[in-house]
PDB file of C-alpha atoms in Angstrom:
ATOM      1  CA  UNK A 213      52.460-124.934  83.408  1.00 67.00           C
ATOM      2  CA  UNK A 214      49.004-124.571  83.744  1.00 83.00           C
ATOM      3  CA  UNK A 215      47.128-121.718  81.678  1.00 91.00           C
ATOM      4  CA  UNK A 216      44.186-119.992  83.588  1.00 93.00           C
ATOM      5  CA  UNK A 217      42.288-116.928  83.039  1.00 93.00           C
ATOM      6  CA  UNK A 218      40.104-115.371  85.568  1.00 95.00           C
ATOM      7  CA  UNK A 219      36.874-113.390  84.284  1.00 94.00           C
ATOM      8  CA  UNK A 220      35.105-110.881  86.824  1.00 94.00           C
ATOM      9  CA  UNK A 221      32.164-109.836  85.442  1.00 93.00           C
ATOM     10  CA  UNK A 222      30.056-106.401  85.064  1.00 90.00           C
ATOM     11  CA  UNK A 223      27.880-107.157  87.915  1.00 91.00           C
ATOM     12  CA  UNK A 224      30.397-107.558  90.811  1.00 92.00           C
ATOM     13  CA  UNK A 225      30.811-104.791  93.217  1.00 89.00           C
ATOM     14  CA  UNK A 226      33.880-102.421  93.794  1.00 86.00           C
ATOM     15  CA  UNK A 227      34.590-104.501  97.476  1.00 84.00           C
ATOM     16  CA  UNK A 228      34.327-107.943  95.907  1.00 91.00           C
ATOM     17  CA  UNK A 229      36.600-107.395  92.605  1.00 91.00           C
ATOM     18  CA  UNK A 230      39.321-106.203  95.143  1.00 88.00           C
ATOM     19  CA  UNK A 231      38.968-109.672  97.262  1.00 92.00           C
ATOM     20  CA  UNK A 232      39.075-111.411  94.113  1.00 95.00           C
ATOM     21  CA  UNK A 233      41.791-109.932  92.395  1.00 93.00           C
ATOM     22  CA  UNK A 234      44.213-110.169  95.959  1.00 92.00           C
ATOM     23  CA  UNK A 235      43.080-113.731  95.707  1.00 96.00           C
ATOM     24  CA  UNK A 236      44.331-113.730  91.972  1.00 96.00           C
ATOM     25  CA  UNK A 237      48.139-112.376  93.850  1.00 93.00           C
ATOM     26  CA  UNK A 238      48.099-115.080  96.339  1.00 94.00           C
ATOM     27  CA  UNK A 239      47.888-117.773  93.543  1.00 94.00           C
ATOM     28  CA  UNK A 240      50.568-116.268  91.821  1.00 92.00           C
ATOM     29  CA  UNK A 241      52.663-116.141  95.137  1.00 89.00           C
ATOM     30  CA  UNK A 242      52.295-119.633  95.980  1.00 88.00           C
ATOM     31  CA  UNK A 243      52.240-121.621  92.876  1.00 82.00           C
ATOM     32  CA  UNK A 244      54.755-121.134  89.911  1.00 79.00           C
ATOM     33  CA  UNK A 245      52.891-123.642  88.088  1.00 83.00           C
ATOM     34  CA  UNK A 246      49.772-121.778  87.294  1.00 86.00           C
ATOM     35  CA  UNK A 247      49.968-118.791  84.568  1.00 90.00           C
ATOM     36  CA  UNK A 248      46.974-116.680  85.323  1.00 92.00           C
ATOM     37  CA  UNK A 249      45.483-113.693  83.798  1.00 90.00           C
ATOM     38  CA  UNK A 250      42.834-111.650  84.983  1.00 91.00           C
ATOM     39  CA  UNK A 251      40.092-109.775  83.173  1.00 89.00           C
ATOM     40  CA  UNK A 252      37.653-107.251  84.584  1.00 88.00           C
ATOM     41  CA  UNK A 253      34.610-106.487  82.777  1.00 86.00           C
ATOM     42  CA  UNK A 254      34.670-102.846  84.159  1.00 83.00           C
ATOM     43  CA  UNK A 255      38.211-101.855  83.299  1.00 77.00           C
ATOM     44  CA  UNK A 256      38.532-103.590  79.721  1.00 62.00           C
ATOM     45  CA  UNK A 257      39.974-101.300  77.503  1.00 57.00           C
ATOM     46  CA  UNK A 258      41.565-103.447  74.777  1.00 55.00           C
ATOM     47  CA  UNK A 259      40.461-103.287  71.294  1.00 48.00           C
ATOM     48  CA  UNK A 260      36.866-105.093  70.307  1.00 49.00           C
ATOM     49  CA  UNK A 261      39.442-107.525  67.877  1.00 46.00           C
ATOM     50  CA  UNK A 262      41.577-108.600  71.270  1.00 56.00           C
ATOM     51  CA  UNK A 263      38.731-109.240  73.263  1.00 60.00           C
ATOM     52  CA  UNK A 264      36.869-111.423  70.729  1.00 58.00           C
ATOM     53  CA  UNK A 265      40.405-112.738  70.440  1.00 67.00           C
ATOM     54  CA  UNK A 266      40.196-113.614  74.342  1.00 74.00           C
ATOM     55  CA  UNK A 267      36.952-115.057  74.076  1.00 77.00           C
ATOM     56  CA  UNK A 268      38.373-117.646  71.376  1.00 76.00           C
ATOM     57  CA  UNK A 269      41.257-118.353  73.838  1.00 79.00           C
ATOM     58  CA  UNK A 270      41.558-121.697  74.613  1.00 84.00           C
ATOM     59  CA  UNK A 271      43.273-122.249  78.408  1.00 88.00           C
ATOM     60  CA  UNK A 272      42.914-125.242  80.545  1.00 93.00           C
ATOM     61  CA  UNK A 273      40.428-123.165  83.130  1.00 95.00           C
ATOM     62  CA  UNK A 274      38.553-119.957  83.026  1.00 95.00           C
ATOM     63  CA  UNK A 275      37.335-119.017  85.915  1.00 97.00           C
ATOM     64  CA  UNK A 276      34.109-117.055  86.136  1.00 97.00           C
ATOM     65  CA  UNK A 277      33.246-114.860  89.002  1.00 97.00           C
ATOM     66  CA  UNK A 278      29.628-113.049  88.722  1.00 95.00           C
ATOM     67  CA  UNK A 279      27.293-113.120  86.250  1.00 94.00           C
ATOM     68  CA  UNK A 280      27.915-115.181  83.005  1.00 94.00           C
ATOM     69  CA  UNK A 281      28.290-112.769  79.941  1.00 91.00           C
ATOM     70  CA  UNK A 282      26.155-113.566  77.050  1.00 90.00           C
ATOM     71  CA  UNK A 283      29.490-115.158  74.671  1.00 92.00           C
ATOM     72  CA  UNK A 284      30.133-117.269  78.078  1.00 94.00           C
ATOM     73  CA  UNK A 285      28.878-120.174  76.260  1.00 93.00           C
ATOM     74  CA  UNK A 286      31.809-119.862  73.626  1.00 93.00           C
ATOM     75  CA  UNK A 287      34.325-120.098  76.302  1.00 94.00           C
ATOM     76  CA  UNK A 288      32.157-123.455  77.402  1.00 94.00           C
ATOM     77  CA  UNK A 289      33.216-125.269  74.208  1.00 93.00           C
ATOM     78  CA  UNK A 290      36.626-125.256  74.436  1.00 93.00           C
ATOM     79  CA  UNK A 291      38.098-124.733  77.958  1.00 94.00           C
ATOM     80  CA  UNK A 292      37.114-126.274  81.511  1.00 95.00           C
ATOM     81  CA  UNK A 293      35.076-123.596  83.384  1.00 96.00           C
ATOM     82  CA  UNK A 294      34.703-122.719  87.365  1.00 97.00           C
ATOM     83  CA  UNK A 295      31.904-120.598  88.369  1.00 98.00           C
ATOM     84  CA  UNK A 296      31.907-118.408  91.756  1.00 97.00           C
ATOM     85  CA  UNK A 297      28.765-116.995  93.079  1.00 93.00           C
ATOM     86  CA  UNK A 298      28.343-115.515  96.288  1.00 89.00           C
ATOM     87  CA  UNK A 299      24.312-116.111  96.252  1.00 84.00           C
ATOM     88  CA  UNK A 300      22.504-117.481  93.663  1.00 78.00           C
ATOM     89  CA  UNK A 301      22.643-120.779  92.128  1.00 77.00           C
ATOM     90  CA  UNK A 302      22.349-120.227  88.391  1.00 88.00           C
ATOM     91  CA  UNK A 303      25.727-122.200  87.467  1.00 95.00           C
ATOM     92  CA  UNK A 304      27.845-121.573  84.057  1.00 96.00           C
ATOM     93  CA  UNK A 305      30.776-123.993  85.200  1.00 96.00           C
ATOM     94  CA  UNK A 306      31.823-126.186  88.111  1.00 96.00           C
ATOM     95  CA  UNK A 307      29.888-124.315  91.170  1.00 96.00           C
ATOM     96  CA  UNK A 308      32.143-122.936  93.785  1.00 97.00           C
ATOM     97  CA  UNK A 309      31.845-120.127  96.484  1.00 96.00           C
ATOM     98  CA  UNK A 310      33.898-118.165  98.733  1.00 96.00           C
ATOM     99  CA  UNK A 311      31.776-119.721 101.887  1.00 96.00           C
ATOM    100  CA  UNK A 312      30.561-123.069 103.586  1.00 94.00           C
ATOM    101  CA  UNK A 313      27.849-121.310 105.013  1.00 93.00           C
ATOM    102  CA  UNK A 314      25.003-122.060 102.414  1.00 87.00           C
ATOM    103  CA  UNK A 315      27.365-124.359 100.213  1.00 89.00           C
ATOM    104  CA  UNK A 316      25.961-127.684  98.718  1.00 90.00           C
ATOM    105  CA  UNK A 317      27.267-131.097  98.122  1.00 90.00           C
ATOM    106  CA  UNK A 318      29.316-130.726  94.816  1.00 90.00           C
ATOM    107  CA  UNK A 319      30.364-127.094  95.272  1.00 94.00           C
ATOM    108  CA  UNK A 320      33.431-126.347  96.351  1.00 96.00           C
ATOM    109  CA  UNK A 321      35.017-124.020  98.601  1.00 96.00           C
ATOM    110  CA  UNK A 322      37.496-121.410  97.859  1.00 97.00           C
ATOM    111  CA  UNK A 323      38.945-119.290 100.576  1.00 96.00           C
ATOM    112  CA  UNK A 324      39.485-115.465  99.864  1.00 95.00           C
ATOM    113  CA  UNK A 325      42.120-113.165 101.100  1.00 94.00           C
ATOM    114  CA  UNK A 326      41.517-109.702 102.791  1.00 90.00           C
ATOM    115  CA  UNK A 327      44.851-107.169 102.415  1.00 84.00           C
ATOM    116  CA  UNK A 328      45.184-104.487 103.930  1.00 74.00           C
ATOM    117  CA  UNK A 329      44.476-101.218 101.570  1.00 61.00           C
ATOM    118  CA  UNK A 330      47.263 -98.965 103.244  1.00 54.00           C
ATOM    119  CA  UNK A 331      50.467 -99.098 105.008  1.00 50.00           C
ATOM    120  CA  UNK A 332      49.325 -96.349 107.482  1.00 51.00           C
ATOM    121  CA  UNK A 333      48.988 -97.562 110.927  1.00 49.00           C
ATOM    122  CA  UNK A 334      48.003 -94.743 112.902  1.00 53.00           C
ATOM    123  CA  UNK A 335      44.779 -94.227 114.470  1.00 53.00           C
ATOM    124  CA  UNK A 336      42.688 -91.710 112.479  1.00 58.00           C
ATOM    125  CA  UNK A 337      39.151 -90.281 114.155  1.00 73.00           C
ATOM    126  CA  UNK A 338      36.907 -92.199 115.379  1.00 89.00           C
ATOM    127  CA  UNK A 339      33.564 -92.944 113.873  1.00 94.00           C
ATOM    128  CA  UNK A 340      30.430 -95.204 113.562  1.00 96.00           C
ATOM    129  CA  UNK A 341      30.786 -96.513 110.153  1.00 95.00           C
ATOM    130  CA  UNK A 342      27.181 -97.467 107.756  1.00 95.00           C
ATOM    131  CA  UNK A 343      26.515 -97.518 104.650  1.00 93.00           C
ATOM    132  CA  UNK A 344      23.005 -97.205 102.365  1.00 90.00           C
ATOM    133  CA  UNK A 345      21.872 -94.553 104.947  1.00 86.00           C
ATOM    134  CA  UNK A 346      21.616 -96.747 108.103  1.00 92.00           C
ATOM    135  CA  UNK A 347      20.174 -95.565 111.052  1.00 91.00           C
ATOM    136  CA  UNK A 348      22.184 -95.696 114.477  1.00 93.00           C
ATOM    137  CA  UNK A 349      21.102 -94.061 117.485  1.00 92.00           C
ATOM    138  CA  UNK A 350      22.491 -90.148 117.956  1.00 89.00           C
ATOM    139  CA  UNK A 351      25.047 -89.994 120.418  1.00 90.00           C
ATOM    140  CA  UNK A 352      28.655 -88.224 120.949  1.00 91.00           C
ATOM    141  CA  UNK A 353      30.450 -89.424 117.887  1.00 92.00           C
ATOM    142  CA  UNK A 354      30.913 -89.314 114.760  1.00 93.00           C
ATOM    143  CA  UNK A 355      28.667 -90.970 111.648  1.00 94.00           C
ATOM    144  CA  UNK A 356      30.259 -91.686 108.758  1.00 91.00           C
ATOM    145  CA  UNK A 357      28.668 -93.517 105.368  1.00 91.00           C
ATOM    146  CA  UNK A 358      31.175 -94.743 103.540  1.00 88.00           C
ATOM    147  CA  UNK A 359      28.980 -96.353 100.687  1.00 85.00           C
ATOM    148  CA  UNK A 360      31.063 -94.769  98.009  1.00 73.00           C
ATOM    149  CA  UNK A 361      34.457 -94.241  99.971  1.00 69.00           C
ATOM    150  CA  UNK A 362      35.369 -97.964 101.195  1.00 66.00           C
ATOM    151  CA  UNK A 363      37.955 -98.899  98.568  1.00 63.00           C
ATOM    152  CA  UNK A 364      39.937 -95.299  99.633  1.00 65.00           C
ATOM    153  CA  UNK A 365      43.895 -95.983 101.112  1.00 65.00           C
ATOM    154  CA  UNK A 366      43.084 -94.330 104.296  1.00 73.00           C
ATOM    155  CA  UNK A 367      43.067 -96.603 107.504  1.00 79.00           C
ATOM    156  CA  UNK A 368      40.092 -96.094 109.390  1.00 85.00           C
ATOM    157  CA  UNK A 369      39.292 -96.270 113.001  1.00 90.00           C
ATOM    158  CA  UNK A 370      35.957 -96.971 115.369  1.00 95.00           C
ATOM    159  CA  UNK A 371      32.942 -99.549 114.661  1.00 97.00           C
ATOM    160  CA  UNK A 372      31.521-100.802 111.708  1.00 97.00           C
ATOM    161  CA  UNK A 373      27.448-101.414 111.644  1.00 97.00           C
ATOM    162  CA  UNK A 374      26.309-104.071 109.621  1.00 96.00           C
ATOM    163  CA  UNK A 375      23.167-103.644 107.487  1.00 93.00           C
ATOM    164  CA  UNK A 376      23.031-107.563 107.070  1.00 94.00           C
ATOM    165  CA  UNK A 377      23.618-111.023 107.818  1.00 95.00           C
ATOM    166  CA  UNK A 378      24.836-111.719 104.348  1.00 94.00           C
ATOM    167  CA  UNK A 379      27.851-112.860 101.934  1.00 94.00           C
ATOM    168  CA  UNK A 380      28.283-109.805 100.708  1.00 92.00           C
ATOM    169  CA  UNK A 381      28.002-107.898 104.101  1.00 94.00           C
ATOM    170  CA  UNK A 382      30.791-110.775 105.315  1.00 95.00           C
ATOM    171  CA  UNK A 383      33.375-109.818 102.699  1.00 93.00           C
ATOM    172  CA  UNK A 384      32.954-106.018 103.185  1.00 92.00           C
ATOM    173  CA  UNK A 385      33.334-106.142 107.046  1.00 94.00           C
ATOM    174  CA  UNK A 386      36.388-108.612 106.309  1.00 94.00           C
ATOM    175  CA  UNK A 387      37.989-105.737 104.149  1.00 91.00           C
ATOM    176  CA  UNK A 388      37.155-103.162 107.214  1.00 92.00           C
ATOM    177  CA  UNK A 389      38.874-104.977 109.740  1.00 93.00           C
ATOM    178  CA  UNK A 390      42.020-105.191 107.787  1.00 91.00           C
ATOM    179  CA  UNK A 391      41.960-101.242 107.985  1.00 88.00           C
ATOM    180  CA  UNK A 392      41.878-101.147 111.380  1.00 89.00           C
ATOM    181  CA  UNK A 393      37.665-100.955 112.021  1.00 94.00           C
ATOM    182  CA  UNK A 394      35.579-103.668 114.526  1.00 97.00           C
ATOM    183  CA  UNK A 395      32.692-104.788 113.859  1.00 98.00           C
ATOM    184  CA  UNK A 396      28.907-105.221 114.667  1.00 98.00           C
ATOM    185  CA  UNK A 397      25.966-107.688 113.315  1.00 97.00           C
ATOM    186  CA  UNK A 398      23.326-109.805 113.959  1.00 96.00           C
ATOM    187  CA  UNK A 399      24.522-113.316 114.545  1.00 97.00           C
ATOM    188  CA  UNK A 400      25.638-114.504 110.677  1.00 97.00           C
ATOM    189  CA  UNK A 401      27.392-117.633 109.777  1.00 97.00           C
ATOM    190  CA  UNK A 402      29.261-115.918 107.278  1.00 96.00           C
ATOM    191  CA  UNK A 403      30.601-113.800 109.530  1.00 97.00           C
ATOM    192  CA  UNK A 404      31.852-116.496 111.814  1.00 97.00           C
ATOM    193  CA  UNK A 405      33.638-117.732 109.351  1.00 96.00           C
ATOM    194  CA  UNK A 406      35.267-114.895 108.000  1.00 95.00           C
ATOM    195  CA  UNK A 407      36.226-112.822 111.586  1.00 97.00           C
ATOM    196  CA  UNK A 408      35.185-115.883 113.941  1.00 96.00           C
ATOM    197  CA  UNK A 409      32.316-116.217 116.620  1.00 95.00           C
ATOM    198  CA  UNK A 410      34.330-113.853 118.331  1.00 95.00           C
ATOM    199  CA  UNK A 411      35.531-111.397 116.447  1.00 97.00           C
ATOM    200  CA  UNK A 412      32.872-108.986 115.939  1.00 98.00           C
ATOM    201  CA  UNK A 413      29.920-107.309 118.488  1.00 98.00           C
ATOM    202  CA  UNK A 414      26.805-109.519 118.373  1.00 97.00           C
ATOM    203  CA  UNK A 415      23.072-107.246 118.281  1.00 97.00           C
ATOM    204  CA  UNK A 416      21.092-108.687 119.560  1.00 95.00           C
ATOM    205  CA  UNK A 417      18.080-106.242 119.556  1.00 91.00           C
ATOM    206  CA  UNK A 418      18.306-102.888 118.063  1.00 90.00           C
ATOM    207  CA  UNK A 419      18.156-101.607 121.596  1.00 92.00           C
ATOM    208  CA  UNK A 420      21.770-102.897 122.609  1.00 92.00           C
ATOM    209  CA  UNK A 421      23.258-100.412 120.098  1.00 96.00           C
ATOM    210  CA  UNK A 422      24.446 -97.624 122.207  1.00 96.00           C
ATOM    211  CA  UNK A 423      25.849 -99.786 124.676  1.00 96.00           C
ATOM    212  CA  UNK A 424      28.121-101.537 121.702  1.00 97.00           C
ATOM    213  CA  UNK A 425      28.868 -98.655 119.878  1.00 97.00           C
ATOM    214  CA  UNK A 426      30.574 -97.444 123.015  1.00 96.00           C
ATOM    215  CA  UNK A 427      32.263-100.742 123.542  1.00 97.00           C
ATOM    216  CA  UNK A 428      33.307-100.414 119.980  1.00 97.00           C
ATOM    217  CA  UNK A 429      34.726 -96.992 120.399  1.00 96.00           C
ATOM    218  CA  UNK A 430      36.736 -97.929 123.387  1.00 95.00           C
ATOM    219  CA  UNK A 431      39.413-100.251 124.004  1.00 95.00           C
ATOM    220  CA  UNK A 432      36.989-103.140 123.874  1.00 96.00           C
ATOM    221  CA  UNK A 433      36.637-102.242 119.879  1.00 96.00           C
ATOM    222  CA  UNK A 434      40.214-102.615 119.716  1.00 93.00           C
ATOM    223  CA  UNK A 435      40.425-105.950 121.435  1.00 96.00           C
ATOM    224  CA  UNK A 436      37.775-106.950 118.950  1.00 97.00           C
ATOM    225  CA  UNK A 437      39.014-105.744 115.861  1.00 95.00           C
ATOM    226  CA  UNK A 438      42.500-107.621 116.601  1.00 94.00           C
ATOM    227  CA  UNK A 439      40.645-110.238 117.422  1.00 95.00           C
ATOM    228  CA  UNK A 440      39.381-110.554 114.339  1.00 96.00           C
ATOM    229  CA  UNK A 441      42.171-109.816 112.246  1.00 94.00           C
ATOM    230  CA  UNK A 442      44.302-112.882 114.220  1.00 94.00           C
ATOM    231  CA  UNK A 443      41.577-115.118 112.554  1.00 95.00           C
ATOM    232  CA  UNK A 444      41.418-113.513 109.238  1.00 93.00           C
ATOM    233  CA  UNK A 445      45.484-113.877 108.773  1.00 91.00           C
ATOM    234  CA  UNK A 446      45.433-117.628 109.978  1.00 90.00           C
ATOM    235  CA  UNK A 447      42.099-118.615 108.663  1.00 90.00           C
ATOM    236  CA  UNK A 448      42.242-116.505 105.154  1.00 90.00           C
ATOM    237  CA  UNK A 449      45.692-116.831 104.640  1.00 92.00           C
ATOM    238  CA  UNK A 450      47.613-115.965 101.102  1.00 93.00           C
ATOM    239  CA  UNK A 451      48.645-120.258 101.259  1.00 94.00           C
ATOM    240  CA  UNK A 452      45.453-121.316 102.292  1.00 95.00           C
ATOM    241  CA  UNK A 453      43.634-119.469  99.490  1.00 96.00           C
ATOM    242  CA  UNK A 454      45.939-121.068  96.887  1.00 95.00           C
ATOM    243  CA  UNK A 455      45.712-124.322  98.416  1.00 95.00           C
ATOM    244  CA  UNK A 456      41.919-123.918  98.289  1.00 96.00           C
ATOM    245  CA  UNK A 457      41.866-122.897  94.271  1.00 96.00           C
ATOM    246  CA  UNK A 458      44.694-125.181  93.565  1.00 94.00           C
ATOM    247  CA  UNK A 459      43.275-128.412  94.848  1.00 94.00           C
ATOM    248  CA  UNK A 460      39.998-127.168  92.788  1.00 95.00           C
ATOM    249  CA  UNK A 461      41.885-127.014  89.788  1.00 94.00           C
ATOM    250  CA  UNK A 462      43.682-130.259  89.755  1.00 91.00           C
ATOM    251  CA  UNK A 463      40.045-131.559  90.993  1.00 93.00           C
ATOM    252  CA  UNK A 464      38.819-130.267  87.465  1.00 92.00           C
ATOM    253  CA  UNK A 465      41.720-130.775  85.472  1.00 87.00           C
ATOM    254  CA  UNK A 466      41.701-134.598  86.404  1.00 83.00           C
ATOM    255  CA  UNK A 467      37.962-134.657  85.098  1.00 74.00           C
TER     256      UNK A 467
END
């Protein structure tokens, strides 16, 4: 048996702990080998005594996702240590990331899992989804921000509107289209890789807007968001995620 604990730290957004900790259910699902615990910085409630206790814990990996707390280094002296960033490269343990887009010889790649966040299957109203305030050109439907609502159970329907090419951007619009949204971006490498070339609406130019957000309203959107979701369940599957972490692991372990 192989001990692991997983450490998400402070700095990692709402969307990204979710990913992370249905990532943390498909190891458990597909190895019996691997005893895992997982920690989040923003729901630790235990005692200051049992987390200095944790700290001092030795396990064969702990796994670091975010920024590296300042008593990091105390982990560092007795247990192997994997680092996941989405962006930056300041490593505190073997580098790894959830991407290939961007990824450099010596880090590896770990796949992550999107679930969906509710059993409800039924359309709900339609709307152009943003978030931070975006702008999207006035029309006959429906603008919803859903900066501080995209972790709710509800399944959502109409088009997503991407505010960026990013990582981050990538595994937000991968949680939307598991509940039931298409989407719309720039052309982003991340993307591909999470929904496929062709699994989301490609802007072009700010003027082709209207045109998609209609398309994404209409049975097009729905072509498109099951589109995607085909990829994301063969491509970010539960076994492929634990294959991804486990062959990491025994990669370090070996060391």
């Amino acid at each position: 048996m192989h001990t692991c604990t997983w450490y998400i730290a402070g700095n990692v957004s709402d969307v990204l702990s979710q990913v992370i900790k249905d990532m943390a259910n498909a190891l458990r699902s597909h190895s019996r080998n691997i005893d895992i615990d997982v920690i989040s910085a923003k729901e630790s409630y235990k005692a200051g005594f049992e987390r200095v206790r944790n700290i001092f814990r030795k396990r064969e990996i702990w796994h670091l996702f975010g920024r590296a707390p300042f008593w990091w280094r105390i982990v560092r002296l007795h247990s192997r240590t994997v680092h996941t960033l989405l962006e930056n490269n300041y490593w505190a343990g073997h580098p790894s990331r959830f991407f290939t887009e961007g990824a450099k010889s010596g880090e590896a790649v770990i796949f992550p899992v999107f679930d969906p966040l509710s059993s409800y299957t039924e359309d709900g109203k339609k709307a152009v989804f943003v978030r931070d305030g975006r702008k999207v050109p006035e029309g006959d439907y429906e603008v919803a921000d859903i900066t501080e609502k995209l972790l709710r159970p509800e399944a959502l329907s109409g088009i997503y509107i991407a505010n960026d090419t990013g990582p981050r951007e990538a595994m937000r619009a991968g949680i939307l289209t598991m509940r039931g949204v298409c989407v719309a971006s720039e052309k982003s490498g991340y993307l591909d890789e999470i929904l496929g070339p062709d699994g989301y609406f490609l802007i072009r130019d700010e003027e082709d807007l209207p045109r998609i957000i209609q398309q994404g309203l209409g049975n097009r959107g729905k072509h498109t968001a099951m589109t995607a979701r085909h990829f994301l369940n063969s491509r970010r599957s539960h076994e492929r995620c634990a294959s991804s972490i486990i062959s990491l692991y025994r990669k370090i372990i070996s060391e």
